[in-house]
mmCIF file of C-alpha atoms and ligand atoms in Angstrom:
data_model
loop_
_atom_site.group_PDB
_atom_site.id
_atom_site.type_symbol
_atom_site.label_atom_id
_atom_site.label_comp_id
_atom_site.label_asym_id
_atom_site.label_seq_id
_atom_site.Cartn_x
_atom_site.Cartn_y
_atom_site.Cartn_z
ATOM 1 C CA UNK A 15 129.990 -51.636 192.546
ATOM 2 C CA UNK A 16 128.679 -54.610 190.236
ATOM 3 C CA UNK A 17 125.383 -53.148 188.587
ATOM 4 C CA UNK A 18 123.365 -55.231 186.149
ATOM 5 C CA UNK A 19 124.355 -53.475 183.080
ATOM 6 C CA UNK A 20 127.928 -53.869 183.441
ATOM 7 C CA UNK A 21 127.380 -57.869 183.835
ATOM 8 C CA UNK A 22 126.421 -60.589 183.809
ATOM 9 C CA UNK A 23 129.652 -61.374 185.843
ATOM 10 C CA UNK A 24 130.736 -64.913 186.755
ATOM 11 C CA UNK A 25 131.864 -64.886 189.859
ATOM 12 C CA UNK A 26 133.171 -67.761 192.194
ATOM 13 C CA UNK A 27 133.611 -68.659 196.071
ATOM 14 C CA UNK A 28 136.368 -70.849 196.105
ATOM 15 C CA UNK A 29 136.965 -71.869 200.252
ATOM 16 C CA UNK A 30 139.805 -73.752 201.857
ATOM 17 C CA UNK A 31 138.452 -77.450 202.988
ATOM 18 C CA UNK A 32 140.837 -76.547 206.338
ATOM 19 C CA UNK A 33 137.351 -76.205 208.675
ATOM 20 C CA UNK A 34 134.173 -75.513 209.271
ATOM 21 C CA UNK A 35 132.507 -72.510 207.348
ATOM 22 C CA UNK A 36 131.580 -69.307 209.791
ATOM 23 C CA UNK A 37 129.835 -66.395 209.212
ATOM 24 C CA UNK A 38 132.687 -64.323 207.768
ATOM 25 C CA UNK A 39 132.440 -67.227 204.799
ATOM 26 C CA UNK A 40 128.677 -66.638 204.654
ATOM 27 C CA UNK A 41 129.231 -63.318 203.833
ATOM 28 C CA UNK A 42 131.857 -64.049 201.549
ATOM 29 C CA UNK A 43 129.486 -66.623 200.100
ATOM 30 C CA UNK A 44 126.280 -64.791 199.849
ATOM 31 C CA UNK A 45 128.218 -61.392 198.374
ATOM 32 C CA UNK A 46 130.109 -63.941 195.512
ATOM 33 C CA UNK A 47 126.440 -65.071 195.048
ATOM 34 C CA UNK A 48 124.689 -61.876 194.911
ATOM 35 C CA UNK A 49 126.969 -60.187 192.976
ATOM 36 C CA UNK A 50 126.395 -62.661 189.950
ATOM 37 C CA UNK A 51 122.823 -63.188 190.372
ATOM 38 C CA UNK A 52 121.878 -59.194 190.761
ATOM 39 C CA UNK A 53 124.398 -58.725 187.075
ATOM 40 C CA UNK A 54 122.120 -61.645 185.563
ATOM 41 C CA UNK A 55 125.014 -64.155 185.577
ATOM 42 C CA UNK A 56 126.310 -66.824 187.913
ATOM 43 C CA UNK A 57 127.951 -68.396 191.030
ATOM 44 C CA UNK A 58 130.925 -71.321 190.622
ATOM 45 C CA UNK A 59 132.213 -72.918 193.379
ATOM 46 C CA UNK A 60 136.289 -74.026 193.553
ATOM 47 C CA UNK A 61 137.511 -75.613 196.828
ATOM 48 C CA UNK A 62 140.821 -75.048 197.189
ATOM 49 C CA UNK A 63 142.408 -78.468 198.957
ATOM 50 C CA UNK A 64 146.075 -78.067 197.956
ATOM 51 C CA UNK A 65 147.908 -77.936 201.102
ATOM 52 C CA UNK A 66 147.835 -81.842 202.105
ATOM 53 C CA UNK A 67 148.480 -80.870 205.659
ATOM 54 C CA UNK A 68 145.701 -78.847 206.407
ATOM 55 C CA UNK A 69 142.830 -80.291 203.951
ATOM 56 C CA UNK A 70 139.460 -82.712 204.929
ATOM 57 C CA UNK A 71 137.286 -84.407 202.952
ATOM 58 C CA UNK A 72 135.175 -84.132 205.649
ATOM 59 C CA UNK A 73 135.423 -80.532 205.648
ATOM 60 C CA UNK A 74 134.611 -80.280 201.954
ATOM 61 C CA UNK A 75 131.585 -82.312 202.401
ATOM 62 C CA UNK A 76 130.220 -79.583 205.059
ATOM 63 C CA UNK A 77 130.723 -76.799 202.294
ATOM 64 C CA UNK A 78 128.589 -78.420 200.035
ATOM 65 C CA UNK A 79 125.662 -79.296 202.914
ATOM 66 C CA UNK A 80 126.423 -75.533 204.361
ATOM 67 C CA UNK A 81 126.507 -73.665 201.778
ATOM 68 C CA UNK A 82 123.005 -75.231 200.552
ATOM 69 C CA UNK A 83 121.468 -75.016 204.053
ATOM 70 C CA UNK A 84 121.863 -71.367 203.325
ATOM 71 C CA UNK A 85 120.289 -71.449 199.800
ATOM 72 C CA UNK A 86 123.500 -70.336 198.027
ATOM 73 C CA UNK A 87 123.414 -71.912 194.687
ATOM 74 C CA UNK A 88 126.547 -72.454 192.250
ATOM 75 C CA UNK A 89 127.059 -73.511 188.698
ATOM 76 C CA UNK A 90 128.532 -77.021 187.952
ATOM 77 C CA UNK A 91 131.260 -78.513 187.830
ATOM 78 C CA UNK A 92 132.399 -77.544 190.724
ATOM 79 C CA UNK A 93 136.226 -77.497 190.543
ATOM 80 C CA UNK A 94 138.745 -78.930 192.751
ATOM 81 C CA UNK A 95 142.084 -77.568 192.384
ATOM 82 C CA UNK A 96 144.117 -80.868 193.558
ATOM 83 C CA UNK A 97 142.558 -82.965 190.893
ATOM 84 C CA UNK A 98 144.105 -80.231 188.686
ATOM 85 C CA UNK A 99 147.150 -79.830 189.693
ATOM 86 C CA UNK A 100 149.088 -81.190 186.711
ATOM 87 C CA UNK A 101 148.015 -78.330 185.096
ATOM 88 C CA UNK A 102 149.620 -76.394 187.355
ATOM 89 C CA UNK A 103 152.199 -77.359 187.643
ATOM 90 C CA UNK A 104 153.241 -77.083 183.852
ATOM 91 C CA UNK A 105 152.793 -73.500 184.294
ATOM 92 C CA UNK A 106 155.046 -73.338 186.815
ATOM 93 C CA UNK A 107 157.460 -74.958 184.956
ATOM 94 C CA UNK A 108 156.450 -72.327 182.144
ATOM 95 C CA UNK A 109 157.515 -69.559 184.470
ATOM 96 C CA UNK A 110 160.684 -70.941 185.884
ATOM 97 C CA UNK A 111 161.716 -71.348 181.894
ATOM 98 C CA UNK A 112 160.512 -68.318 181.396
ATOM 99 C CA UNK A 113 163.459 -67.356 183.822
ATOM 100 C CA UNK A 114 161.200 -65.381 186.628
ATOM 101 C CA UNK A 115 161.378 -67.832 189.756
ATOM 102 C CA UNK A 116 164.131 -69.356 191.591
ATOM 103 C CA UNK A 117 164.772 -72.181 194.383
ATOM 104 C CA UNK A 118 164.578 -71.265 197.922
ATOM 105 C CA UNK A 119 166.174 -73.693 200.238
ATOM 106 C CA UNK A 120 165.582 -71.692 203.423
ATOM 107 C CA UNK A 121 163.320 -73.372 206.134
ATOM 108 C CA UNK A 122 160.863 -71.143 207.995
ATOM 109 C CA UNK A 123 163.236 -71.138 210.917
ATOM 110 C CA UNK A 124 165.994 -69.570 208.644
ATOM 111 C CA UNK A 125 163.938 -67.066 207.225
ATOM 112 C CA UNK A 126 162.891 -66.138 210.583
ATOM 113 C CA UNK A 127 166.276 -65.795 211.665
ATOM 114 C CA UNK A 128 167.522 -63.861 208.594
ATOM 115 C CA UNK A 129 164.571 -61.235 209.338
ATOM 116 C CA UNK A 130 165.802 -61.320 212.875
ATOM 117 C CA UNK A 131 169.760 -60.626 212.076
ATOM 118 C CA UNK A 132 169.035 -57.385 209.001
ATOM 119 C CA UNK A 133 168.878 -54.204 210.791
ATOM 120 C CA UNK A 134 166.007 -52.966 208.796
ATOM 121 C CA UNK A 135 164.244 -55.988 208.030
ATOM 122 C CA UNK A 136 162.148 -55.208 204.499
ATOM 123 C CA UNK A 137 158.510 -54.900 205.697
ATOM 124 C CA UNK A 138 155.382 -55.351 203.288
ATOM 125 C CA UNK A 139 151.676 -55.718 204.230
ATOM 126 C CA UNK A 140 151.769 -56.058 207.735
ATOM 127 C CA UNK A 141 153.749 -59.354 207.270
ATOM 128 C CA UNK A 142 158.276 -59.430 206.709
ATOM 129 C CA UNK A 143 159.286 -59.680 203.603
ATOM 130 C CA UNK A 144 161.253 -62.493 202.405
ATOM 131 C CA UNK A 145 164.686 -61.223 202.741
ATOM 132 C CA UNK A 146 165.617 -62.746 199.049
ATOM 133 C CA UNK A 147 168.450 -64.600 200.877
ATOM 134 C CA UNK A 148 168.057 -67.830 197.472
ATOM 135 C CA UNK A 149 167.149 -65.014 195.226
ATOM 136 C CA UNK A 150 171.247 -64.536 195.127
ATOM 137 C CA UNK A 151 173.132 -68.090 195.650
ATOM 138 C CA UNK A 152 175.184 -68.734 192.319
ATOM 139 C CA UNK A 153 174.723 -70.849 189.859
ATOM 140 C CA UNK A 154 177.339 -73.341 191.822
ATOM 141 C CA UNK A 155 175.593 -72.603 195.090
ATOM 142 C CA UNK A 156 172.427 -74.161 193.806
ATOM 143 C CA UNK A 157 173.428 -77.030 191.606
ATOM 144 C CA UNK A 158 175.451 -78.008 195.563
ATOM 145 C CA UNK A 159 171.851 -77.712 197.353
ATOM 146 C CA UNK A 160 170.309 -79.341 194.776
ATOM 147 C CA UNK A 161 173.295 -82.326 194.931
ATOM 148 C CA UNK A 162 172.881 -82.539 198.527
ATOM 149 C CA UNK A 163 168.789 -82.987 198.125
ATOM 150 C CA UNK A 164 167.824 -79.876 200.313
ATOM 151 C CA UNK A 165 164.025 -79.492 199.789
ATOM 152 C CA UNK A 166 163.215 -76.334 197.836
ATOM 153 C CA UNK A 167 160.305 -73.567 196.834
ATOM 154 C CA UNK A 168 160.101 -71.882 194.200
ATOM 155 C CA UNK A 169 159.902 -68.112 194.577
ATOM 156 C CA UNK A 170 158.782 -65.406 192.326
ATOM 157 C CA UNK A 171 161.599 -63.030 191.754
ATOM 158 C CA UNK A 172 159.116 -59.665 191.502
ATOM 159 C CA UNK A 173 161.509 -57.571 190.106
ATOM 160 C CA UNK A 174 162.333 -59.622 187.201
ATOM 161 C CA UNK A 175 158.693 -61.076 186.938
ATOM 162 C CA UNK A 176 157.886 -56.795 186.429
ATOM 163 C CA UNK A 177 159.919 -56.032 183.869
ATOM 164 C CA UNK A 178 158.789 -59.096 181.846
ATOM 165 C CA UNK A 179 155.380 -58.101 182.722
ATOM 166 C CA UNK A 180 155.357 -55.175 182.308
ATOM 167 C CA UNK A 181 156.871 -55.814 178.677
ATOM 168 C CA UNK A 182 154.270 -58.411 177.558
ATOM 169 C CA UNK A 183 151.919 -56.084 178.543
ATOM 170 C CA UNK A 184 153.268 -53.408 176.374
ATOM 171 C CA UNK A 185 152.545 -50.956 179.311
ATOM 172 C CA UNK A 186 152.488 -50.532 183.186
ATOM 173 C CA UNK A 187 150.091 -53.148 184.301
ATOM 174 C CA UNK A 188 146.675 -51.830 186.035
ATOM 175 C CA UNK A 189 143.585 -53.807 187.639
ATOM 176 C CA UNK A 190 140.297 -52.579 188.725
ATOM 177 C CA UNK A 191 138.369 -53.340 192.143
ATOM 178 C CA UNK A 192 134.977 -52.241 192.240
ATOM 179 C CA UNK A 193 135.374 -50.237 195.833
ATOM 180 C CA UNK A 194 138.954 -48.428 195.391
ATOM 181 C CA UNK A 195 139.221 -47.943 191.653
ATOM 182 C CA UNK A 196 141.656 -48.359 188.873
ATOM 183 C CA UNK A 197 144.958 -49.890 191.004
ATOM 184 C CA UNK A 198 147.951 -49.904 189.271
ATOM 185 C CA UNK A 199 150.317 -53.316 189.862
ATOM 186 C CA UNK A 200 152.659 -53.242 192.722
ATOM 187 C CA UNK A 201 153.631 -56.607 194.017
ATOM 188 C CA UNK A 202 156.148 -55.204 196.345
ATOM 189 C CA UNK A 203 153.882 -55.551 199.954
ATOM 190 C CA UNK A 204 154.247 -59.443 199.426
ATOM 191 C CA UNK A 205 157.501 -59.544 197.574
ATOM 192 C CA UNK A 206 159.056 -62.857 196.508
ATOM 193 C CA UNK A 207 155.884 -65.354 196.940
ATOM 194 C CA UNK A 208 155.932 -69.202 196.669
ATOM 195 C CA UNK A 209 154.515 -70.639 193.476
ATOM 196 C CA UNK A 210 155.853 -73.498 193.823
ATOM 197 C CA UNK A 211 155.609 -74.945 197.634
ATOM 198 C CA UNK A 212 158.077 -77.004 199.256
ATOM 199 C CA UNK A 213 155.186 -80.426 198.842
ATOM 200 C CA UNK A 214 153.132 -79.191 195.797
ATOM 201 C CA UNK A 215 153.715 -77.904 192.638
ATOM 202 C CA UNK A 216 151.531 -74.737 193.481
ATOM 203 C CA UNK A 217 151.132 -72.317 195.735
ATOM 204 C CA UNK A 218 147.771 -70.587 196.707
ATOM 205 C CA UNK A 219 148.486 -67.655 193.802
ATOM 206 C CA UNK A 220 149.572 -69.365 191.338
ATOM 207 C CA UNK A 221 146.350 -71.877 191.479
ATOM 208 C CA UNK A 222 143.811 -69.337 192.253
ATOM 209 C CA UNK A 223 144.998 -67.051 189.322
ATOM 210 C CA UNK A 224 145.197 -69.798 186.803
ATOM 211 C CA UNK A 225 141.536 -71.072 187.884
ATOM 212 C CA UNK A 226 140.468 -67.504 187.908
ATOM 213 C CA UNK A 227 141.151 -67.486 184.119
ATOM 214 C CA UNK A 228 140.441 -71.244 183.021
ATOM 215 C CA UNK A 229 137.241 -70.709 184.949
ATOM 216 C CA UNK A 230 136.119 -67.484 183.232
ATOM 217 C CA UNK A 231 135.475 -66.003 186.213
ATOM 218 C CA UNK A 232 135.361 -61.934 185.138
ATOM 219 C CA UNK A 233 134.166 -61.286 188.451
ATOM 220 C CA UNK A 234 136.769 -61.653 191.747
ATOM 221 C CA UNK A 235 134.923 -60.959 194.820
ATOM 222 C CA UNK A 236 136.795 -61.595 197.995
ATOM 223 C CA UNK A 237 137.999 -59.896 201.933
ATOM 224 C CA UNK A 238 140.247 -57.287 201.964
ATOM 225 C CA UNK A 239 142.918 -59.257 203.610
ATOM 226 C CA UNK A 240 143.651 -60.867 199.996
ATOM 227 C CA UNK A 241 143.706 -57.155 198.177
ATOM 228 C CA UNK A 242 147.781 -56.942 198.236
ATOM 229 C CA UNK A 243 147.340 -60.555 196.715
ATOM 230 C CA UNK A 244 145.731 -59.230 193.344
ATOM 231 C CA UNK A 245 149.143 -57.311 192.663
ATOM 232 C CA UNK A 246 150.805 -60.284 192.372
ATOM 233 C CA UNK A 247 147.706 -62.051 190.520
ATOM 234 C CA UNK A 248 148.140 -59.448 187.825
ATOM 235 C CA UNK A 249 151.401 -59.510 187.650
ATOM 236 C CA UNK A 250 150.725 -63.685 187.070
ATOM 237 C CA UNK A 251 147.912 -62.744 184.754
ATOM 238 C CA UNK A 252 150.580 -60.495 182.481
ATOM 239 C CA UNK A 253 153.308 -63.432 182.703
ATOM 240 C CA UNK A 254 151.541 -66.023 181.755
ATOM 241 C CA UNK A 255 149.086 -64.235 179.182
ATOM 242 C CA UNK A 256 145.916 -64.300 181.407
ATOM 243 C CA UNK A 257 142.598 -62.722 181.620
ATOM 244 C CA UNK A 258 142.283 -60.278 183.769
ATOM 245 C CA UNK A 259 138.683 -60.555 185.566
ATOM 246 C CA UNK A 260 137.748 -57.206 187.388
ATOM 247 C CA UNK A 261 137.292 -57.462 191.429
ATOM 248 C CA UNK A 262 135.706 -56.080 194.630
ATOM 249 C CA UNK A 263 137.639 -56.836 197.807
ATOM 250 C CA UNK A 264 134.766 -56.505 200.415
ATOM 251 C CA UNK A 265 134.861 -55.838 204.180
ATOM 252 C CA UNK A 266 135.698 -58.384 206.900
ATOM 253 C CA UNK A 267 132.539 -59.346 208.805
ATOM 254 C CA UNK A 268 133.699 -58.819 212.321
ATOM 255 C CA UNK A 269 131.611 -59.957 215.656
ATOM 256 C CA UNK A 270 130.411 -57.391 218.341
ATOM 257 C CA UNK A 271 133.754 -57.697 219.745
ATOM 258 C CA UNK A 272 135.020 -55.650 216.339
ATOM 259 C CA UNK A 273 137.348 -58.548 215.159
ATOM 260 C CA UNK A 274 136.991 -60.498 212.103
ATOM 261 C CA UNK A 275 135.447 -64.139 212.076
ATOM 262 C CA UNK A 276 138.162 -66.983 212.317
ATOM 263 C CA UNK A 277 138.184 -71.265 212.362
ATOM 264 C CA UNK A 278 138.885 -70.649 215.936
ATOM 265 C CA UNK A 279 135.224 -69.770 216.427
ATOM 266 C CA UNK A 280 133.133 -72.442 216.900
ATOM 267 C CA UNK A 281 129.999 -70.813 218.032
ATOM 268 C CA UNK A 282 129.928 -69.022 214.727
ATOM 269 C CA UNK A 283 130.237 -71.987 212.274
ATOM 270 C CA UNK A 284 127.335 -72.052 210.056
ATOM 271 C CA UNK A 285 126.502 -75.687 211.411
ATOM 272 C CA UNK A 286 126.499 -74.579 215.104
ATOM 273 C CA UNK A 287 124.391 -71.663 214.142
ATOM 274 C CA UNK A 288 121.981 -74.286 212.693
ATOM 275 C CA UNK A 289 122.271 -76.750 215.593
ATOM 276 C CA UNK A 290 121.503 -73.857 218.109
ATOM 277 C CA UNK A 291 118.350 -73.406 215.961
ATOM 278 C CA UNK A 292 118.713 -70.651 213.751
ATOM 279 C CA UNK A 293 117.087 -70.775 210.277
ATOM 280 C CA UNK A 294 118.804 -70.198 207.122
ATOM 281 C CA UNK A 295 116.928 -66.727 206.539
ATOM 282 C CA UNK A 296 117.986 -65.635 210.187
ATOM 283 C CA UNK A 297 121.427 -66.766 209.192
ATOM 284 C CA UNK A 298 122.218 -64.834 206.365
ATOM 285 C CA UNK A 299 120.381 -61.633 208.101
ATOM 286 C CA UNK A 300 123.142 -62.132 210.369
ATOM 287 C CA UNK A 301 125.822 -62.068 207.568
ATOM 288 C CA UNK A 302 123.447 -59.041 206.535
ATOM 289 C CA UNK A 303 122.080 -60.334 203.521
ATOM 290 C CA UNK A 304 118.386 -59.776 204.416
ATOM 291 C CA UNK A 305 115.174 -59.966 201.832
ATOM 292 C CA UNK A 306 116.832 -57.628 199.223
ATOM 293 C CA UNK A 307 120.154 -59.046 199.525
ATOM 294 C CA UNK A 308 121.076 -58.768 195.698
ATOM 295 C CA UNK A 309 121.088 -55.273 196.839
ATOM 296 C CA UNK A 310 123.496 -55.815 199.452
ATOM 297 C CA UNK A 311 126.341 -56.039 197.351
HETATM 298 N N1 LIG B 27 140.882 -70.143 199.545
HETATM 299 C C1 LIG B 27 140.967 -68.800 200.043
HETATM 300 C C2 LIG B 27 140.419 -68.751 201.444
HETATM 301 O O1 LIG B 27 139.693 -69.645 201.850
HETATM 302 C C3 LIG B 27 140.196 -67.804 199.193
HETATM 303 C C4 LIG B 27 141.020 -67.262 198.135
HETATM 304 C C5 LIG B 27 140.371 -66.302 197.145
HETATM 305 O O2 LIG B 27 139.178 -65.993 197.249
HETATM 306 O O3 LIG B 27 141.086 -65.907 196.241
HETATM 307 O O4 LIG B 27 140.714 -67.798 202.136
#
């Protein structure tokens, strides 16, 4: 657990303009916050708008107003991956020099169907596996996609990515989360991740990890649904000679019905909360951060 003397952490909540915050965000919000504040250090706040699709300004303008209705305060700047994503792309192109991602051609339908046709389709965290169909087109194969202008991602080939790793880091690569210990690297439940996406230079992991570090954040907090994510985060970190921040993958806050808060639930956004006339103290009881809440974490 984060305890004063072993701060002050920075620390960062770094939501998805895709929707409305809900409750499970408060919580993630108010634990990110806590967690800094009770080590003597401090909040930042990084919205993550990358995917074009799915992204609203409008939506990023209700963070800000949200997250201050609840009294959740973050250091400035606050950061806003698209504006940086030059940046990130030039580490990307770092890594596919560096030899450790390929092009994928396959369309969602294809991968699908791939999955569908292998006998024993490679399973990982709950999710199928890429099947690494691109990871083994020749050279002659690609440079005939790439005449013919097929749209491509760029993958992370994990088994070359952890040997390299493993070599810059002169050992087997480890991280630490506050609630399950020392965790040694294993990217294999997610396998062969986009870095590159099909309409952006980036990919959720590759951003987040390089913010992570340019940030300074030492302090991840985040759901458990992301924890099979910080094996390939490390595995970024070692590539690509990053800091590795520490991290505490917190519970899921789940309604009476025992499943986890999603976009889909309107009732629970913080702004319908606070137009059926709850106040911002009730609100974060709710996400259980009550009068000692820096203790909460
Ligand atoms: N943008 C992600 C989300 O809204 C959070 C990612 C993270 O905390 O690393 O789920």
């Amino acid at each position: 657990m984060p305890t004063p003397d072993s701060g002050p952490y920075i620390t960062r909540f770094a939501p998805s303009p895709t929707g409305y915050l809900h409750l499970g965000h408060a919580f993630a919000a108010l634990f990110a916050y806590h967690a800094a504040r009770r080590s003597g250090g401090h909040m930042l706040l990084r919205i993550e708008d990358i995917d074009p699709g799915r992204c609203k300004p409008e939506f990023e303008a209700a963070i800000y107003e949200d997250l201050k209705w609840l009294g959740v305060e973050w250091a400035q700047p606050v950061r806003r991956q698209l504006a940086r994503l030059r940046e990130h792309a030039a580490a990307l192109q770092g890594l596919a020099q560096s030899g450790v991602v390929y092009p994928c051609f396959c369309t969602r339908k294809e991968i699908e169907a791939e999955i569908a046709k292998a006998a024993q389709a490679p399973h990982g965290a709950g999710a199928t596996l890429y099947p690494g169909t691109c990871r083994e087109l020749t050279a002659e194969e690609r440079r005939q996609k790439f005449g013919d202008g097929i749209p491509y991602a760029l993958r992370l080939d994990v088994y070359k990515a952890m040997v390299i790793g493993e070599r810059n880091n002169k050992a087997p690569m480890f991280w630490t989360d506050f609630a399950a210990g020392e965790i040694e690297c294993d990217p294999s439940p997610l396998g062969d991740v986009v870095l590159g996406r099909k309409d952006v230079p980036s990919s959720y992991h590759l951003s987040a990890t390089l913010d992570d570090h340019l940030q300074g954040v030492t302090l991840v907090t985040r759901g458990k649904d992301l924890f099979h994510s910080t094996h390939i985060h490390r595995l970024l970190q070692a590539l690509m000679g990053l800091n590795t921040p520490e991290y505490h993958h917190h519970k899921l806050l789940a309604g009476p019905d025992g499943k986890r808060f999603a976009k889909r639930d309107k009732s629970m956004t913080i702004r319908a909360l606070r137009e059926a006339g709850k106040t911002p103290e009730e609100v974060r009881i709710m996400a259980g951060f009550g009068p000692n809440a820096d203790d909460a974490v």
